[in-house]
PDB file of C-alpha atoms in Angstrom:
ATOM      1  CA  MET A   1      88.310 126.749 106.757  1.00  0.00           C
ATOM      2  CA  LYS A   2      90.943 129.210 108.006  1.00  0.00           C
ATOM      3  CA  LEU A   3      93.435 126.387 108.453  1.00  0.00           C
ATOM      4  CA  ARG A   4      92.970 125.290 104.838  1.00  0.00           C
ATOM      5  CA  VAL A   5      93.614 128.861 103.666  1.00  0.00           C
ATOM      6  CA  LEU A   6      96.762 128.955 105.823  1.00  0.00           C
ATOM      7  CA  ASN A   7      97.898 125.713 104.209  1.00  0.00           C
ATOM      8  CA  ILE A   8      97.344 127.149 100.719  1.00  0.00           C
ATOM      9  CA  ILE A   9      99.258 130.304 101.685  1.00  0.00           C
ATOM     10  CA  SER A  10     102.074 128.075 102.905  1.00  0.00           C
ATOM     11  CA  GLY A  11     102.115 126.283  99.539  1.00  0.00           C
ATOM     12  CA  VAL A  12     102.286 129.604  97.684  1.00  0.00           C
ATOM     13  CA  LEU A  13     105.146 130.786  99.898  1.00  0.00           C
ATOM     14  CA  PHE A  14     106.999 127.530  99.255  1.00  0.00           C
ATOM     15  CA  PHE A  15     106.479 127.954  95.500  1.00  0.00           C
ATOM     16  CA  ILE A  16     107.839 131.515  95.605  1.00  0.00           C
ATOM     17  CA  SER A  17     110.805 130.323  97.645  1.00  0.00           C
ATOM     18  CA  SER A  18     111.632 127.405  95.370  1.00  0.00           C
ATOM     19  CA  SER A  19     111.043 129.261  92.106  1.00  0.00           C
ATOM     20  CA  SER A  20     113.469 131.983  93.190  1.00  0.00           C
ATOM     21  CA  LEU A  21     116.194 129.366  92.633  1.00  0.00           C
ATOM     22  CA  LEU A  22     115.356 129.398  88.935  1.00  0.00           C
ATOM     23  CA  ILE A  23     116.437 133.057  88.713  1.00  0.00           C
ATOM     24  CA  ILE A  24     119.986 132.376  89.929  1.00  0.00           C
ATOM     25  CA  PRO A  25     121.495 131.442  86.520  1.00  0.00           C
ATOM     26  CA  PHE A  26     120.436 134.841  85.171  1.00  0.00           C
ATOM     27  CA  LEU A  27     122.111 136.883  87.923  1.00  0.00           C
ATOM     28  CA  ASP A  28     125.436 138.659  87.482  1.00  0.00           C
ATOM     29  CA  PHE A  29     128.064 137.659  90.048  1.00  0.00           C
ATOM     30  CA  ASP A  30     131.108 139.443  88.602  1.00  0.00           C
ATOM     31  CA  ASP A  31     132.667 141.597  91.313  1.00  0.00           C
ATOM     32  CA  ASN A  32     130.008 142.180  93.930  1.00  0.00           C
ATOM     33  CA  LEU A  33     126.444 141.116  94.497  1.00  0.00           C
ATOM     34  CA  SER A  34     123.753 143.242  92.916  1.00  0.00           C
ATOM     35  CA  ILE A  35     120.448 144.282  94.437  1.00  0.00           C
ATOM     36  CA  SER A  36     118.722 141.583  92.396  1.00  0.00           C
ATOM     37  CA  ALA A  37     120.850 138.906  94.080  1.00  0.00           C
ATOM     38  CA  TYR A  38     119.765 140.170  97.476  1.00  0.00           C
ATOM     39  CA  ALA A  39     116.141 140.265  96.308  1.00  0.00           C
ATOM     40  CA  VAL A  40     116.346 136.629  95.184  1.00  0.00           C
ATOM     41  CA  ALA A  41     117.893 135.652  98.515  1.00  0.00           C
ATOM     42  CA  LEU A  42     115.131 137.530 100.348  1.00  0.00           C
ATOM     43  CA  LEU A  43     112.468 135.736  98.288  1.00  0.00           C
ATOM     44  CA  PHE A  44     114.063 132.361  98.970  1.00  0.00           C
ATOM     45  CA  TRP A  45     114.607 132.719 102.707  1.00  0.00           C
ATOM     46  CA  GLY A  46     111.474 134.761 103.371  1.00  0.00           C
ATOM     47  CA  GLY A  47     109.194 132.307 101.593  1.00  0.00           C
ATOM     48  CA  SER A  48     110.903 129.277 103.050  1.00  0.00           C
ATOM     49  CA  ILE A  49     110.933 130.456 106.667  1.00  0.00           C
ATOM     50  CA  SER A  50     107.359 131.807 106.506  1.00  0.00           C
ATOM     51  CA  GLY A  51     106.094 128.561 104.961  1.00  0.00           C
ATOM     52  CA  ILE A  52     107.875 126.463 107.579  1.00  0.00           C
ATOM     53  CA  ILE A  53     106.417 128.523 110.433  1.00  0.00           C
ATOM     54  CA  ILE A  54     102.906 128.109 108.994  1.00  0.00           C
ATOM     55  CA  GLN A  55     103.464 124.365 108.589  1.00  0.00           C
ATOM     56  CA  ILE A  56     104.589 124.082 112.224  1.00  0.00           C
ATOM     57  CA  ILE A  57     101.419 125.861 113.345  1.00  0.00           C
ATOM     58  CA  LEU A  58      99.332 123.515 111.202  1.00  0.00           C
ATOM     59  CA  PHE A  59     101.229 120.477 112.520  1.00  0.00           C
ATOM     60  CA  VAL A  60     100.398 121.386 116.103  1.00  0.00           C
ATOM     61  CA  THR A  61      96.767 121.988 115.132  1.00  0.00           C
ATOM     62  CA  CYS A  62      96.490 118.735 113.151  1.00  0.00           C
ATOM     63  CA  LYS A  63      97.609 116.623 116.112  1.00  0.00           C
ATOM     64  CA  LYS A  64      94.015 116.852 117.364  1.00  0.00           C
ATOM     65  CA  TYR A  65      92.599 115.252 114.238  1.00  0.00           C
ATOM     66  CA  THR A  66      92.680 111.588 113.303  1.00  0.00           C
ATOM     67  CA  LYS A  67      95.342 110.171 111.056  1.00  0.00           C
ATOM     68  CA  VAL A  68      94.500 109.746 107.401  1.00  0.00           C
ATOM     69  CA  LYS A  69      95.748 107.304 104.826  1.00  0.00           C
ATOM     70  CA  LYS A  70      98.403 108.386 102.314  1.00  0.00           C
ATOM     71  CA  SER A  71      96.927 109.634  99.075  1.00  0.00           C
ATOM     72  CA  LYS A  72      98.262 108.794  95.613  1.00  0.00           C
ATOM     73  CA  THR A  73      99.208 112.446  95.091  1.00  0.00           C
ATOM     74  CA  ARG A  74     101.390 112.455  98.182  1.00  0.00           C
ATOM     75  CA  GLN A  75     103.066 109.229  97.078  1.00  0.00           C
ATOM     76  CA  ILE A  76     103.765 110.685  93.617  1.00  0.00           C
ATOM     77  CA  VAL A  77     105.312 113.799  95.158  1.00  0.00           C
ATOM     78  CA  GLY A  78     107.454 111.566  97.383  1.00  0.00           C
ATOM     79  CA  VAL A  79     108.664 109.653  94.336  1.00  0.00           C
ATOM     80  CA  ILE A  80     109.495 112.934  92.570  1.00  0.00           C
ATOM     81  CA  PHE A  81     111.544 113.929  95.610  1.00  0.00           C
ATOM     82  CA  LEU A  82     113.491 110.645  95.560  1.00  0.00           C
ATOM     83  CA  ILE A  83     114.127 110.945  91.830  1.00  0.00           C
ATOM     84  CA  SER A  84     115.385 114.512  92.345  1.00  0.00           C
ATOM     85  CA  VAL A  85     117.780 113.307  95.029  1.00  0.00           C
ATOM     86  CA  PHE A  86     119.172 110.577  92.775  1.00  0.00           C
ATOM     87  CA  VAL A  87     119.490 112.963  89.816  1.00  0.00           C
ATOM     88  CA  LEU A  88     121.281 115.531  91.994  1.00  0.00           C
ATOM     89  CA  ILE A  89     124.208 113.164  92.551  1.00  0.00           C
ATOM     90  CA  PRO A  90     125.311 112.929  88.872  1.00  0.00           C
ATOM     91  CA  ILE A  91     124.622 116.628  88.355  1.00  0.00           C
ATOM     92  CA  MET A  92     126.962 117.467  91.225  1.00  0.00           C
ATOM     93  CA  ALA A  93     129.547 114.998  89.954  1.00  0.00           C
ATOM     94  CA  PHE A  94     129.561 115.752  86.232  1.00  0.00           C
ATOM     95  CA  TRP A  95     127.755 119.052  85.575  1.00  0.00           C
ATOM     96  CA  ARG A  96     128.751 121.075  88.606  1.00  0.00           C
ATOM     97  CA  ASP A  97     129.360 124.167  86.459  1.00  0.00           C
ATOM     98  CA  ASN A  98     125.977 123.970  84.746  1.00  0.00           C
ATOM     99  CA  GLU A  99     123.933 126.457  86.759  1.00  0.00           C
ATOM    100  CA  PHE A 100     120.737 125.729  84.828  1.00  0.00           C
ATOM    101  CA  ALA A 101     120.675 121.990  85.551  1.00  0.00           C
ATOM    102  CA  LEU A 102     121.596 122.521  89.172  1.00  0.00           C
ATOM    103  CA  SER A 103     118.999 125.221  89.820  1.00  0.00           C
ATOM    104  CA  ILE A 104     116.228 123.232  88.088  1.00  0.00           C
ATOM    105  CA  ASN A 105     117.069 120.154  90.117  1.00  0.00           C
ATOM    106  CA  LEU A 106     117.215 122.098  93.373  1.00  0.00           C
ATOM    107  CA  PHE A 107     113.856 123.678  92.517  1.00  0.00           C
ATOM    108  CA  LEU A 108     112.302 120.237  92.018  1.00  0.00           C
ATOM    109  CA  LEU A 109     113.960 118.862  95.133  1.00  0.00           C
ATOM    110  CA  LEU A 110     112.861 121.639  97.475  1.00  0.00           C
ATOM    111  CA  PHE A 111     109.424 122.169  95.972  1.00  0.00           C
ATOM    112  CA  SER A 112     108.553 118.474  96.050  1.00  0.00           C
ATOM    113  CA  ILE A 113     109.473 118.054  99.718  1.00  0.00           C
ATOM    114  CA  GLU A 114     107.657 121.247 100.678  1.00  0.00           C
ATOM    115  CA  ILE A 115     104.526 120.327  98.730  1.00  0.00           C
ATOM    116  CA  TYR A 116     104.640 116.853 100.304  1.00  0.00           C
ATOM    117  CA  PHE A 117     103.992 118.436 103.691  1.00  0.00           C
ATOM    118  CA  VAL A 118     101.368 120.827 102.301  1.00  0.00           C
ATOM    119  CA  ILE A 119      99.468 117.846 100.862  1.00  0.00           C
ATOM    120  CA  LYS A 120      99.886 115.967 104.134  1.00  0.00           C
ATOM    121  CA  ARG A 121      98.301 118.848 106.053  1.00  0.00           C
ATOM    122  CA  MET A 122      95.552 119.165 103.441  1.00  0.00           C
ATOM    123  CA  GLU A 123      94.647 115.512 103.999  1.00  0.00           C
ATOM    124  CA  CYS A 124      94.447 116.154 107.728  1.00  0.00           C
ATOM    125  CA  LEU A 125      92.265 119.244 107.307  1.00  0.00           C
ATOM    126  CA  LYS A 126      89.624 117.605 105.084  1.00  0.00           C
TER     127      LYS A 126
END
């Protein structure tokens, strides 16, 4: 039960990390970085690193359990990740200056790959 709660906490940390990317278009980057820019960076890196550490702990713990078959949800999240990768290429080529499109795509890209591993651990911990 504690491992499942750790996995959910990891998913929440990944969501906080990824959703901090959606704040970037609203930040002011004129002359120097404001406190809000540092706060967004702290949210991103803090959530990402904490979630990764928890996932590593869960990975080591899940090695003891038997392998499970891929669920439909995990496959859908994998497809969303691939679509995000293919959409990122034209965004970088044609709309590089559009901060909104880039941050939304990066949010989807990072969140889908992070949630893929959260779902994978959830399947192992059933």
